[in-house]
Every structure is written in C-alpha cells, then in structure tokens.
Amino acid sequence: MKRVLAFIGSPRSLGNCELMVKEISRHIVEPHELRLLRLSDFDIRPCRGCYACLFGDKGCVLKDEFSLVLDEILAADAYLVASPTYFLGPASVMKRLTDRWLALYPHVEKLWGRPGVAVSIAGIEGNEGYSQVGLESFLKLLLADIKASRVVYGALPGEVFSGPGNRAVAAELAASLFAERREDDSPSCPVCGGRTFRFLGAGKVRCMLCSSSGTVAADGDELLFHMRTGEHAMFVSLEAAVEHRSWLRGMKEKFLAERTQLKQITGGYVEGGTWVKPGGDSHG
Ligand SMILES: Cc1cc2nc3c(=O)[nH]c(=O)nc-3n(C[C@H](O)[C@H](O)[C@H](O)COP(=O)(O)O)c2cc1C
C-alpha cells in the first residue's frame, strides 16, 4: 500500500483544496493511504539560517512541529500539493514550510525523484499570478519528480466542483501521479519541464523552476527553447543534488575560515536605523 501525502495550503475545513486532494485520491487506481497535512495546523517557525540541520541526524534546532511534518515526508511514496492563491501566490504556509528544507538534505538519496502533482486554486479566472510556479517550486525543492501541475478556479468552499470540469482535472492529475512520463505539449523548459520564464532581453530567458538560462525563438506558432544544461543542476540529477549538499555543508567551514574578514564588513553596519520591536518599544 502506497502512502500519498497531501499538503493542503488552505486553513478552510472542507475548502476547495481539501476537496481537490480528496477527489484526486478517489481517482488514483493504485491502492494507497491518503495522509492529509493542513499546514496551518502546524507550528512551523522561520528558518534561522544556522545550517545545523545539514549535518548528522539531529535535525533542526528549532523545537516546533516541523519534525512531525518531516517524518511524514520521509515516510511518503508520493505527494499531492494543493494551495489557494492568496494575493497572486501560494498561501504563505507553503513557503514557511519550504524555508525549512535545508533539513531535507541529509535525506536527499531517500527523497530524490518521488512523484508529485500540484494544483493551485484561484477564485478569479486568470488571477492566479505566480501560484502555479510557486507550487511547482515546492515540489522541486522537495526533490520530487513533478508529474503534472494545474490551476483551477473556484472561490467559495465547494465551488471548485460546481461544474464537471475540475473533476476531470482531478482525474488527470491522479492518472499522472504514478505515470511513467510527464505528458505536456505546452512550451516548456527542455531541462526541467518548467513553463514559467523570465525574459532577460535579446531573446534570452531564465527558467523560473530550474534556474537554467538559454534562448527562445519563435518558429511559426512554436516556441523553440535552447537552454544551457549543467547550470544549477542540483534540481536536475541526484548526483548534482548530493554535490549541492556538499557545497552547502562546505559553507560552514568557509564561514569559520572567513568570519574575521566578514565581521569587518558587518561591523560597519551595527549603527543606523531604529528597530521597531513587537510591543511598541523602539531601540536605536
Ligand atoms: C486572503 C485571500 C486572498 C486571495 N487572493 C486571491 C488572488 O490573488 N487571486 C485569486 O484568483 N483568488 C484569490 N483568493 C481566492 C481563493 O484563492 C479561493 O477562494 C480558493 O478557492 C480558496 O481555497 P480554499 O477553499 O481551499 O480555502 C483569495 C482568497 C483569500 C481568502
């Protein structure tokens, strides 16, 4: 029996995100247990950037509920991700969790390449902003194999299924989850399949999912992308992800070796500005 872990970005009980992941689960033919994480239920604090979680198996120094979520991640076989669009992006709980994912690096070999699908739910057609690439990034940073991602529309809780169209989307996402290959004929990054680009001028582009750069040119109705391979490869192969972990770990030694010089830089910025503190106290 497979474990399918669903990340739900909405705090609304029986909201559109919850309905969507349950509907996807109903269409998955492989026997599975659906594990549901409503991220707003968890106390997940901001990463402190100490890098301690990269080393050994002690985990994160913050004593909150992230370790519960990490245990669920480690035990999963596949992922469903559903978040409402809040102000043109995924709900902030999705990012708050992602910010803790240096803690995934000790487990790269275990986590690499698990299948996942994402669905972004927006209330107004066309108003989803960057939420789709946001959820694709969530899966990419989870070291997953993104099988498919979609945007669907529905505002009030339940509205996502007030017509038949989105049930069909759920069925498609379910079929993609354990499928061999990602089927998609829309213009996409040849390195990672991403479909969101930044235009850098003079025909140059950068893929917002894997960070590869390249060029794009029109050939009739078609867009032809030529991307540099090997740039930012930590999102493309397990070997490169493992190498990235070594680089990250090496940053600690680099910091220890260079901290005297770095302190000379930071020391020049101790003064300046007035910190606004919670509770109303201000300190210059
Ligand atoms: C704070 C907030 C911000 C929202 N911002 C957007 C938005 O920028 N674009 C949009 O299309 N819908 C927006 N919506 C609508 C939600 O994406 C939509 O209602 C969605 O179905 C909520 O999912 P849920 O039922 O699972 O909570 C917003 C809703 C809320 C509560």
PDB file of C-alpha atoms and ligand atoms in Angstrom:
ATOM      1  CA  MET A   1       0.000   0.000   0.000  1.00  0.00           C
ATOM      2  CA  LYS A   2       1.466   3.374  -1.024  1.00  0.00           C
ATOM      3  CA  ARG A   3       1.398   6.429   1.209  1.00  0.00           C
ATOM      4  CA  VAL A   4       0.242   9.533  -0.619  1.00  0.00           C
ATOM      5  CA  LEU A   5       0.946  12.665   1.388  1.00  0.00           C
ATOM      6  CA  ALA A   6      -1.232  15.700   0.661  1.00  0.00           C
ATOM      7  CA  PHE A   7      -0.052  19.184   1.602  1.00  0.00           C
ATOM      8  CA  ILE A   8      -3.020  21.495   1.963  1.00  0.00           C
ATOM      9  CA  GLY A   9      -2.295  25.211   1.993  1.00  0.00           C
ATOM     10  CA  SER A  10      -5.791  26.318   2.981  1.00  0.00           C
ATOM     11  CA  PRO A  11      -6.925  26.705   6.575  1.00  0.00           C
ATOM     12  CA  ARG A  12     -10.568  26.210   5.473  1.00  0.00           C
ATOM     13  CA  SER A  13     -12.049  22.903   6.529  1.00  0.00           C
ATOM     14  CA  LEU A  14     -13.799  21.327   3.511  1.00  0.00           C
ATOM     15  CA  GLY A  15     -12.481  24.163   1.362  1.00  0.00           C
ATOM     16  CA  ASN A  16     -11.636  23.740  -2.296  1.00  0.00           C
ATOM     17  CA  CYS A  17      -8.084  22.498  -1.653  1.00  0.00           C
ATOM     18  CA  GLU A  18      -9.250  19.744   0.673  1.00  0.00           C
ATOM     19  CA  LEU A  19     -11.975  18.695  -1.769  1.00  0.00           C
ATOM     20  CA  MET A  20      -9.486  18.671  -4.626  1.00  0.00           C
ATOM     21  CA  VAL A  21      -6.940  16.382  -2.961  1.00  0.00           C
ATOM     22  CA  LYS A  22      -9.704  14.012  -1.822  1.00  0.00           C
ATOM     23  CA  GLU A  23     -11.105  13.940  -5.348  1.00  0.00           C
ATOM     24  CA  ILE A  24      -7.632  13.252  -6.806  1.00  0.00           C
ATOM     25  CA  SER A  25      -7.181  10.450  -4.284  1.00  0.00           C
ATOM     26  CA  ARG A  26     -10.504   8.890  -5.344  1.00  0.00           C
ATOM     27  CA  HIS A  27      -9.184   8.660  -8.910  1.00  0.00           C
ATOM     28  CA  ILE A  28      -5.810   7.113  -8.037  1.00  0.00           C
ATOM     29  CA  VAL A  29      -6.099   3.478  -9.017  1.00  0.00           C
ATOM     30  CA  GLU A  30      -3.079   2.284  -7.014  1.00  0.00           C
ATOM     31  CA  PRO A  31      -4.062   1.166  -3.514  1.00  0.00           C
ATOM     32  CA  HIS A  32      -2.951   3.934  -1.187  1.00  0.00           C
ATOM     33  CA  GLU A  33      -3.434   5.622   2.129  1.00  0.00           C
ATOM     34  CA  LEU A  34      -4.118   9.354   1.809  1.00  0.00           C
ATOM     35  CA  ARG A  35      -2.302  11.276   4.561  1.00  0.00           C
ATOM     36  CA  LEU A  36      -3.523  14.852   4.956  1.00  0.00           C
ATOM     37  CA  LEU A  37      -1.431  17.734   6.265  1.00  0.00           C
ATOM     38  CA  ARG A  38      -3.246  21.015   6.772  1.00  0.00           C
ATOM     39  CA  LEU A  39      -0.155  23.161   7.108  1.00  0.00           C
ATOM     40  CA  SER A  40      -1.888  25.915   9.077  1.00  0.00           C
ATOM     41  CA  ASP A  41      -2.464  23.358  11.896  1.00  0.00           C
ATOM     42  CA  PHE A  42       1.288  23.165  12.497  1.00  0.00           C
ATOM     43  CA  ASP A  43       3.595  25.461  14.395  1.00  0.00           C
ATOM     44  CA  ILE A  44       6.336  25.912  11.793  1.00  0.00           C
ATOM     45  CA  ARG A  45       8.703  28.743  12.656  1.00  0.00           C
ATOM     46  CA  PRO A  46      11.004  30.706  10.353  1.00  0.00           C
ATOM     47  CA  CYS A  47      14.354  29.094   9.453  1.00  0.00           C
ATOM     48  CA  ARG A  48      17.236  30.692  11.393  1.00  0.00           C
ATOM     49  CA  GLY A  49      19.797  30.011   8.702  1.00  0.00           C
ATOM     50  CA  CYS A  50      22.200  28.231  11.111  1.00  0.00           C
ATOM     51  CA  TYR A  51      22.801  25.222   8.782  1.00  0.00           C
ATOM     52  CA  ALA A  52      22.859  22.842  11.779  1.00  0.00           C
ATOM     53  CA  CYS A  53      20.246  20.554  10.178  1.00  0.00           C
ATOM     54  CA  LEU A  54      22.582  19.833   7.263  1.00  0.00           C
ATOM     55  CA  PHE A  55      24.883  17.789   9.450  1.00  0.00           C
ATOM     56  CA  GLY A  56      24.189  14.409  11.011  1.00  0.00           C
ATOM     57  CA  ASP A  57      20.712  13.328  12.029  1.00  0.00           C
ATOM     58  CA  LYS A  58      19.972  15.786  14.855  1.00  0.00           C
ATOM     59  CA  GLY A  59      17.510  17.704  12.689  1.00  0.00           C
ATOM     60  CA  CYS A  60      16.554  21.313  13.174  1.00  0.00           C
ATOM     61  CA  VAL A  61      17.486  23.278  16.293  1.00  0.00           C
ATOM     62  CA  LEU A  62      14.023  24.870  16.420  1.00  0.00           C
ATOM     63  CA  LYS A  63      11.716  22.957  18.714  1.00  0.00           C
ATOM     64  CA  ASP A  64       8.414  23.297  16.894  1.00  0.00           C
ATOM     65  CA  GLU A  65       6.241  20.902  14.887  1.00  0.00           C
ATOM     66  CA  PHE A  66       8.382  20.770  11.756  1.00  0.00           C
ATOM     67  CA  SER A  67       9.792  17.387  12.767  1.00  0.00           C
ATOM     68  CA  LEU A  68       6.274  15.874  12.602  1.00  0.00           C
ATOM     69  CA  VAL A  69       5.935  17.118   9.048  1.00  0.00           C
ATOM     70  CA  LEU A  70       9.421  15.865   8.183  1.00  0.00           C
ATOM     71  CA  ASP A  71       8.569  12.391   9.490  1.00  0.00           C
ATOM     72  CA  GLU A  72       5.502  12.338   7.238  1.00  0.00           C
ATOM     73  CA  ILE A  73       7.575  13.468   4.270  1.00  0.00           C
ATOM     74  CA  LEU A  74      10.183  10.783   4.853  1.00  0.00           C
ATOM     75  CA  ALA A  75       7.517   8.086   5.082  1.00  0.00           C
ATOM     76  CA  ALA A  76       5.627   9.119   1.913  1.00  0.00           C
ATOM     77  CA  ASP A  77       5.752   7.488  -1.523  1.00  0.00           C
ATOM     78  CA  ALA A  78       4.109  10.330  -3.457  1.00  0.00           C
ATOM     79  CA  TYR A  79       2.801  13.857  -2.921  1.00  0.00           C
ATOM     80  CA  LEU A  80      -0.294  15.888  -3.687  1.00  0.00           C
ATOM     81  CA  VAL A  81       0.022  19.639  -3.225  1.00  0.00           C
ATOM     82  CA  ALA A  82      -2.974  21.986  -3.168  1.00  0.00           C
ATOM     83  CA  SER A  83      -2.940  25.614  -2.173  1.00  0.00           C
ATOM     84  CA  PRO A  84      -5.297  28.510  -2.583  1.00  0.00           C
ATOM     85  CA  THR A  85      -3.988  31.530  -4.424  1.00  0.00           C
ATOM     86  CA  TYR A  86      -3.630  34.282  -1.867  1.00  0.00           C
ATOM     87  CA  PHE A  87      -2.709  37.622  -3.375  1.00  0.00           C
ATOM     88  CA  LEU A  88      -1.297  36.172  -6.589  1.00  0.00           C
ATOM     89  CA  GLY A  89       0.838  33.456  -4.971  1.00  0.00           C
ATOM     90  CA  PRO A  90       0.517  30.265  -2.938  1.00  0.00           C
ATOM     91  CA  ALA A  91      -0.592  30.655   0.697  1.00  0.00           C
ATOM     92  CA  SER A  92       2.380  31.674   2.861  1.00  0.00           C
ATOM     93  CA  VAL A  93       2.266  28.429   4.878  1.00  0.00           C
ATOM     94  CA  MET A  94       3.644  26.679   1.802  1.00  0.00           C
ATOM     95  CA  LYS A  95       6.702  28.939   1.763  1.00  0.00           C
ATOM     96  CA  ARG A  96       7.104  28.821   5.520  1.00  0.00           C
ATOM     97  CA  LEU A  97       7.478  25.051   5.234  1.00  0.00           C
ATOM     98  CA  THR A  98       9.778  25.245   2.201  1.00  0.00           C
ATOM     99  CA  ASP A  99      12.101  27.620   4.066  1.00  0.00           C
ATOM    100  CA  ARG A 100      12.884  24.762   6.470  1.00  0.00           C
ATOM    101  CA  TRP A 101      14.001  22.374   3.767  1.00  0.00           C
ATOM    102  CA  LEU A 102      17.733  22.554   4.281  1.00  0.00           C
ATOM    103  CA  ALA A 103      16.711  19.819   6.726  1.00  0.00           C
ATOM    104  CA  LEU A 104      15.834  17.602   3.751  1.00  0.00           C
ATOM    105  CA  TYR A 105      19.429  17.481   2.524  1.00  0.00           C
ATOM    106  CA  PRO A 106      20.658  14.710   4.857  1.00  0.00           C
ATOM    107  CA  HIS A 107      17.900  12.618   3.211  1.00  0.00           C
ATOM    108  CA  VAL A 108      18.491  13.531  -0.448  1.00  0.00           C
ATOM    109  CA  GLU A 109      19.103   9.941  -1.569  1.00  0.00           C
ATOM    110  CA  LYS A 110      15.876   8.739   0.060  1.00  0.00           C
ATOM    111  CA  LEU A 111      13.723  11.603  -1.162  1.00  0.00           C
ATOM    112  CA  TRP A 112      15.001  12.090  -4.702  1.00  0.00           C
ATOM    113  CA  GLY A 113      12.518  11.594  -7.542  1.00  0.00           C
ATOM    114  CA  ARG A 114       9.297  10.700  -5.738  1.00  0.00           C
ATOM    115  CA  PRO A 115       6.268  11.570  -7.857  1.00  0.00           C
ATOM    116  CA  GLY A 116       4.133  14.595  -7.084  1.00  0.00           C
ATOM    117  CA  VAL A 117       1.332  16.646  -8.605  1.00  0.00           C
ATOM    118  CA  ALA A 118       0.260  20.171  -7.710  1.00  0.00           C
ATOM    119  CA  VAL A 119      -2.938  22.117  -8.042  1.00  0.00           C
ATOM    120  CA  SER A 120      -3.349  25.774  -7.429  1.00  0.00           C
ATOM    121  CA  ILE A 121      -6.866  27.023  -6.756  1.00  0.00           C
ATOM    122  CA  ALA A 122      -7.771  30.609  -7.524  1.00  0.00           C
ATOM    123  CA  GLY A 123     -11.057  32.429  -7.084  1.00  0.00           C
ATOM    124  CA  ILE A 124     -10.917  34.576 -10.217  1.00  0.00           C
ATOM    125  CA  GLU A 125     -10.042  33.186 -13.624  1.00  0.00           C
ATOM    126  CA  GLY A 126      -6.627  34.476 -14.697  1.00  0.00           C
ATOM    127  CA  ASN A 127      -5.839  35.952 -11.255  1.00  0.00           C
ATOM    128  CA  GLU A 128      -3.582  33.119 -10.127  1.00  0.00           C
ATOM    129  CA  GLY A 129      -0.383  35.187 -10.545  1.00  0.00           C
ATOM    130  CA  TYR A 130       2.724  33.100  -9.816  1.00  0.00           C
ATOM    131  CA  SER A 131       0.945  30.481  -7.726  1.00  0.00           C
ATOM    132  CA  GLN A 132       1.449  27.603 -10.184  1.00  0.00           C
ATOM    133  CA  VAL A 133       5.223  28.051 -10.422  1.00  0.00           C
ATOM    134  CA  GLY A 134       5.197  28.550  -6.650  1.00  0.00           C
ATOM    135  CA  LEU A 135       3.704  25.091  -6.119  1.00  0.00           C
ATOM    136  CA  GLU A 136       5.941  23.546  -8.766  1.00  0.00           C
ATOM    137  CA  SER A 137       8.906  25.004  -6.850  1.00  0.00           C
ATOM    138  CA  PHE A 138       7.506  23.468  -3.660  1.00  0.00           C
ATOM    139  CA  LEU A 139       7.672  20.039  -5.305  1.00  0.00           C
ATOM    140  CA  LYS A 140      11.045  20.691  -6.940  1.00  0.00           C
ATOM    141  CA  LEU A 141      12.558  21.733  -3.594  1.00  0.00           C
ATOM    142  CA  LEU A 142      11.033  18.626  -2.056  1.00  0.00           C
ATOM    143  CA  LEU A 143      13.329  16.821  -4.542  1.00  0.00           C
ATOM    144  CA  ALA A 144      10.246  15.348  -6.192  1.00  0.00           C
ATOM    145  CA  ASP A 145       9.508  14.442  -9.797  1.00  0.00           C
ATOM    146  CA  ILE A 146       6.777  16.864 -10.888  1.00  0.00           C
ATOM    147  CA  LYS A 147       4.340  14.760 -12.863  1.00  0.00           C
ATOM    148  CA  ALA A 148       1.794  17.490 -13.536  1.00  0.00           C
ATOM    149  CA  SER A 149       0.523  20.801 -12.237  1.00  0.00           C
ATOM    150  CA  ARG A 150      -2.673  22.688 -12.914  1.00  0.00           C
ATOM    151  CA  VAL A 151      -4.550  25.839 -11.998  1.00  0.00           C
ATOM    152  CA  VAL A 152      -8.283  25.538 -11.370  1.00  0.00           C
ATOM    153  CA  TYR A 153     -10.858  28.113 -10.398  1.00  0.00           C
ATOM    154  CA  GLY A 154     -13.421  28.242  -7.623  1.00  0.00           C
ATOM    155  CA  ALA A 155     -13.957  30.881  -4.938  1.00  0.00           C
ATOM    156  CA  LEU A 156     -16.485  29.727  -2.334  1.00  0.00           C
ATOM    157  CA  PRO A 157     -15.845  26.462  -0.466  1.00  0.00           C
ATOM    158  CA  GLY A 158     -17.174  23.703  -2.768  1.00  0.00           C
ATOM    159  CA  GLU A 159     -17.311  25.916  -5.848  1.00  0.00           C
ATOM    160  CA  VAL A 160     -14.349  24.115  -7.397  1.00  0.00           C
ATOM    161  CA  PHE A 161     -16.760  21.260  -8.197  1.00  0.00           C
ATOM    162  CA  SER A 162     -19.859  23.259  -9.044  1.00  0.00           C
ATOM    163  CA  GLY A 163     -19.239  22.271 -12.695  1.00  0.00           C
ATOM    164  CA  PRO A 164     -17.855  18.979 -14.026  1.00  0.00           C
ATOM    165  CA  GLY A 165     -14.576  20.364 -15.477  1.00  0.00           C
ATOM    166  CA  ASN A 166     -12.460  20.262 -12.352  1.00  0.00           C
ATOM    167  CA  ARG A 167     -13.393  16.665 -11.513  1.00  0.00           C
ATOM    168  CA  ALA A 168     -11.852  15.795 -14.884  1.00  0.00           C
ATOM    169  CA  VAL A 169      -8.722  17.760 -13.907  1.00  0.00           C
ATOM    170  CA  ALA A 170      -8.562  15.764 -10.668  1.00  0.00           C
ATOM    171  CA  ALA A 171      -8.798  12.533 -12.667  1.00  0.00           C
ATOM    172  CA  GLU A 172      -5.987  13.678 -14.988  1.00  0.00           C
ATOM    173  CA  LEU A 173      -3.756  14.609 -12.062  1.00  0.00           C
ATOM    174  CA  ALA A 174      -4.465  11.244 -10.444  1.00  0.00           C
ATOM    175  CA  ALA A 175      -3.536   9.415 -13.648  1.00  0.00           C
ATOM    176  CA  SER A 176      -0.309  11.438 -13.950  1.00  0.00           C
ATOM    177  CA  LEU A 177       0.885  10.718 -10.423  1.00  0.00           C
ATOM    178  CA  PHE A 178       2.200   7.204 -10.989  1.00  0.00           C
ATOM    179  CA  ALA A 179       2.552   7.520 -14.780  1.00  0.00           C
ATOM    180  CA  GLU A 180       5.962   6.962 -16.356  1.00  0.00           C
ATOM    181  CA  ARG A 181       6.335  10.291 -18.109  1.00  0.00           C
ATOM    182  CA  ARG A 182       5.028  13.795 -17.860  1.00  0.00           C
ATOM    183  CA  GLU A 183       2.779  14.405 -20.867  1.00  0.00           C
ATOM    184  CA  ASP A 184       2.613  18.067 -21.777  1.00  0.00           C
ATOM    185  CA  ASP A 185       2.733  19.749 -25.141  1.00  0.00           C
ATOM    186  CA  SER A 186       2.787  23.372 -23.960  1.00  0.00           C
ATOM    187  CA  PRO A 187       6.068  25.322 -24.435  1.00  0.00           C
ATOM    188  CA  SER A 188       8.390  24.280 -21.662  1.00  0.00           C
ATOM    189  CA  CYS A 189      11.969  24.275 -20.431  1.00  0.00           C
ATOM    190  CA  PRO A 190      13.804  21.353 -22.060  1.00  0.00           C
ATOM    191  CA  VAL A 191      15.841  20.864 -18.875  1.00  0.00           C
ATOM    192  CA  CYS A 192      13.056  20.550 -16.285  1.00  0.00           C
ATOM    193  CA  GLY A 193       9.675  20.935 -17.981  1.00  0.00           C
ATOM    194  CA  GLY A 194       9.013  24.298 -16.274  1.00  0.00           C
ATOM    195  CA  ARG A 195       6.652  26.654 -18.041  1.00  0.00           C
ATOM    196  CA  THR A 196       7.454  29.963 -16.388  1.00  0.00           C
ATOM    197  CA  PHE A 197      10.265  32.098 -17.750  1.00  0.00           C
ATOM    198  CA  ARG A 198      11.814  35.476 -17.110  1.00  0.00           C
ATOM    199  CA  PHE A 199      12.681  37.405 -20.249  1.00  0.00           C
ATOM    200  CA  LEU A 200      16.240  38.734 -19.931  1.00  0.00           C
ATOM    201  CA  GLY A 201      16.357  40.701 -23.190  1.00  0.00           C
ATOM    202  CA  ALA A 202      17.806  39.850 -26.626  1.00  0.00           C
ATOM    203  CA  GLY A 203      15.923  36.547 -26.800  1.00  0.00           C
ATOM    204  CA  LYS A 204      17.452  35.320 -23.536  1.00  0.00           C
ATOM    205  CA  VAL A 205      15.323  33.625 -20.890  1.00  0.00           C
ATOM    206  CA  ARG A 206      15.692  32.044 -17.480  1.00  0.00           C
ATOM    207  CA  CYS A 207      13.506  29.155 -16.338  1.00  0.00           C
ATOM    208  CA  MET A 208      11.903  30.120 -13.031  1.00  0.00           C
ATOM    209  CA  LEU A 209      11.722  26.478 -11.953  1.00  0.00           C
ATOM    210  CA  CYS A 210      15.255  25.085 -12.508  1.00  0.00           C
ATOM    211  CA  SER A 211      17.085  28.441 -12.972  1.00  0.00           C
ATOM    212  CA  SER A 212      18.657  27.353 -16.298  1.00  0.00           C
ATOM    213  CA  SER A 213      19.246  30.142 -18.789  1.00  0.00           C
ATOM    214  CA  GLY A 214      19.003  29.991 -22.563  1.00  0.00           C
ATOM    215  CA  THR A 215      17.294  31.485 -25.547  1.00  0.00           C
ATOM    216  CA  VAL A 216      13.829  31.380 -27.002  1.00  0.00           C
ATOM    217  CA  ALA A 217      12.851  31.944 -30.611  1.00  0.00           C
ATOM    218  CA  ALA A 218       9.564  31.671 -32.485  1.00  0.00           C
ATOM    219  CA  ASP A 219       9.284  29.136 -35.293  1.00  0.00           C
ATOM    220  CA  GLY A 220       5.856  29.775 -36.774  1.00  0.00           C
ATOM    221  CA  ASP A 221       3.392  29.004 -33.979  1.00  0.00           C
ATOM    222  CA  GLU A 222       6.024  27.151 -31.982  1.00  0.00           C
ATOM    223  CA  LEU A 223       8.450  28.469 -29.403  1.00  0.00           C
ATOM    224  CA  LEU A 224      11.896  26.887 -29.503  1.00  0.00           C
ATOM    225  CA  PHE A 225      13.905  26.922 -26.289  1.00  0.00           C
ATOM    226  CA  HIS A 226      17.630  26.257 -26.181  1.00  0.00           C
ATOM    227  CA  MET A 227      18.775  26.014 -22.588  1.00  0.00           C
ATOM    228  CA  ARG A 228      22.251  25.568 -21.149  1.00  0.00           C
ATOM    229  CA  THR A 229      22.478  22.251 -19.376  1.00  0.00           C
ATOM    230  CA  GLY A 230      24.543  21.733 -16.255  1.00  0.00           C
ATOM    231  CA  GLU A 231      23.787  25.183 -14.871  1.00  0.00           C
ATOM    232  CA  HIS A 232      22.129  24.833 -11.403  1.00  0.00           C
ATOM    233  CA  ALA A 233      21.989  21.075 -11.963  1.00  0.00           C
ATOM    234  CA  MET A 234      21.046  20.381  -8.325  1.00  0.00           C
ATOM    235  CA  PHE A 235      17.441  20.360  -9.464  1.00  0.00           C
ATOM    236  CA  VAL A 236      18.104  18.014 -12.359  1.00  0.00           C
ATOM    237  CA  SER A 237      20.060  14.987 -11.125  1.00  0.00           C
ATOM    238  CA  LEU A 238      20.573  13.146  -7.863  1.00  0.00           C
ATOM    239  CA  GLU A 239      24.367  13.340  -8.260  1.00  0.00           C
ATOM    240  CA  ALA A 240      24.182  17.114  -8.573  1.00  0.00           C
ATOM    241  CA  ALA A 241      21.816  17.363  -5.593  1.00  0.00           C
ATOM    242  CA  VAL A 242      24.299  15.369  -3.496  1.00  0.00           C
ATOM    243  CA  GLU A 243      27.088  17.648  -4.717  1.00  0.00           C
ATOM    244  CA  HIS A 244      24.978  20.660  -3.763  1.00  0.00           C
ATOM    245  CA  ARG A 245      24.672  19.230  -0.256  1.00  0.00           C
ATOM    246  CA  SER A 246      28.494  19.070  -0.022  1.00  0.00           C
ATOM    247  CA  TRP A 247      28.680  22.678  -1.200  1.00  0.00           C
ATOM    248  CA  LEU A 248      26.116  23.730   1.412  1.00  0.00           C
ATOM    249  CA  ARG A 249      27.986  21.878   4.152  1.00  0.00           C
ATOM    250  CA  GLY A 250      31.221  23.482   2.970  1.00  0.00           C
ATOM    251  CA  MET A 251      29.700  26.912   3.590  1.00  0.00           C
ATOM    252  CA  LYS A 252      30.036  26.325   7.319  1.00  0.00           C
ATOM    253  CA  GLU A 253      33.809  25.807   7.042  1.00  0.00           C
ATOM    254  CA  LYS A 254      34.039  28.767   4.670  1.00  0.00           C
ATOM    255  CA  PHE A 255      32.232  30.891   7.249  1.00  0.00           C
ATOM    256  CA  LEU A 256      34.536  29.761  10.055  1.00  0.00           C
ATOM    257  CA  ALA A 257      37.601  30.452   7.890  1.00  0.00           C
ATOM    258  CA  GLU A 258      36.411  33.874   6.770  1.00  0.00           C
ATOM    259  CA  ARG A 259      34.479  35.146   9.738  1.00  0.00           C
ATOM    260  CA  THR A 260      37.133  37.645  10.882  1.00  0.00           C
ATOM    261  CA  GLN A 261      37.132  39.368   7.477  1.00  0.00           C
ATOM    262  CA  LEU A 262      33.329  39.118   7.256  1.00  0.00           C
ATOM    263  CA  LYS A 263      33.000  40.716  10.700  1.00  0.00           C
ATOM    264  CA  GLN A 264      34.952  43.690   9.420  1.00  0.00           C
ATOM    265  CA  ILE A 265      32.211  44.179   6.836  1.00  0.00           C
ATOM    266  CA  THR A 266      29.232  43.527   9.099  1.00  0.00           C
ATOM    267  CA  GLY A 267      30.735  45.602  11.939  1.00  0.00           C
ATOM    268  CA  GLY A 268      30.367  48.701   9.805  1.00  0.00           C
ATOM    269  CA  TYR A 269      26.588  48.287   9.867  1.00  0.00           C
ATOM    270  CA  VAL A 270      25.903  47.915  13.595  1.00  0.00           C
ATOM    271  CA  GLU A 271      24.746  51.535  13.792  1.00  0.00           C
ATOM    272  CA  GLY A 272      21.938  53.013  11.741  1.00  0.00           C
ATOM    273  CA  GLY A 273      18.158  52.970  11.809  1.00  0.00           C
ATOM    274  CA  THR A 274      15.686  52.385  14.601  1.00  0.00           C
ATOM    275  CA  TRP A 275      14.431  48.842  15.091  1.00  0.00           C
ATOM    276  CA  VAL A 276      10.693  48.642  15.560  1.00  0.00           C
ATOM    277  CA  LYS A 277      10.024  45.905  18.116  1.00  0.00           C
ATOM    278  CA  PRO A 278       6.849  43.981  18.879  1.00  0.00           C
ATOM    279  CA  GLY A 279       5.143  45.531  21.883  1.00  0.00           C
ATOM    280  CA  GLY A 280       5.939  49.056  20.714  1.00  0.00           C
ATOM    281  CA  ASP A 281       9.458  49.504  22.198  1.00  0.00           C
ATOM    282  CA  SER A 282      11.914  51.095  19.790  1.00  0.00           C
ATOM    283  CA  HIS A 283      15.689  50.650  20.063  1.00  0.00           C
ATOM    284  CA  GLY A 284      18.200  52.784  18.177  1.00  0.00           C
TER     285      GLY A 284
HETATM  286  C1  LIG B   1      -6.706  36.283   1.608  1.00  0.00           C
HETATM  287  C2  LIG B   1      -7.188  35.789   0.261  1.00  0.00           C
HETATM  288  C3  LIG B   1      -6.532  36.206  -0.881  1.00  0.00           C
HETATM  289  C4  LIG B   1      -6.939  35.730  -2.133  1.00  0.00           C
HETATM  290  N1  LIG B   1      -6.259  36.141  -3.244  1.00  0.00           N
HETATM  291  C5  LIG B   1      -6.642  35.664  -4.449  1.00  0.00           C
HETATM  292  C6  LIG B   1      -5.941  36.073  -5.632  1.00  0.00           C
HETATM  293  O1  LIG B   1      -4.960  36.818  -5.593  1.00  0.00           O
HETATM  294  N2  LIG B   1      -6.371  35.599  -6.834  1.00  0.00           N
HETATM  295  C7  LIG B   1      -7.469  34.768  -6.935  1.00  0.00           C
HETATM  296  O2  LIG B   1      -7.826  34.390  -8.043  1.00  0.00           O
HETATM  297  N3  LIG B   1      -8.121  34.338  -5.824  1.00  0.00           N
HETATM  298  C8  LIG B   1      -7.737  34.768  -4.610  1.00  0.00           C
HETATM  299  N4  LIG B   1      -8.397  34.335  -3.478  1.00  0.00           N
HETATM  300  C9  LIG B   1      -9.474  33.320  -3.597  1.00  0.00           C
HETATM  301  C10 LIG B   1      -9.011  31.909  -3.221  1.00  0.00           C
HETATM  302  O3  LIG B   1      -7.875  31.524  -3.949  1.00  0.00           O
HETATM  303  C11 LIG B   1     -10.140  30.905  -3.467  1.00  0.00           C
HETATM  304  O4  LIG B   1     -11.265  31.293  -2.711  1.00  0.00           O
HETATM  305  C12 LIG B   1      -9.787  29.468  -3.164  1.00  0.00           C
HETATM  306  O5  LIG B   1     -10.812  28.635  -3.647  1.00  0.00           O
HETATM  307  C13 LIG B   1      -9.629  29.203  -1.683  1.00  0.00           C
HETATM  308  O6  LIG B   1      -9.352  27.832  -1.479  1.00  0.00           O
HETATM  309  P1  LIG B   1      -9.932  27.063  -0.186  1.00  0.00           P
HETATM  310  O7  LIG B   1     -11.426  26.964  -0.364  1.00  0.00           O
HETATM  311  O8  LIG B   1      -9.277  25.722  -0.197  1.00  0.00           O
HETATM  312  O9  LIG B   1      -9.552  27.882   1.001  1.00  0.00           O
HETATM  313  C14 LIG B   1      -8.024  34.825  -2.234  1.00  0.00           C
HETATM  314  C15 LIG B   1      -8.687  34.422  -1.055  1.00  0.00           C
HETATM  315  C16 LIG B   1      -8.281  34.894   0.175  1.00  0.00           C
HETATM  316  C17 LIG B   1      -9.006  34.438   1.424  1.00  0.00           C
END
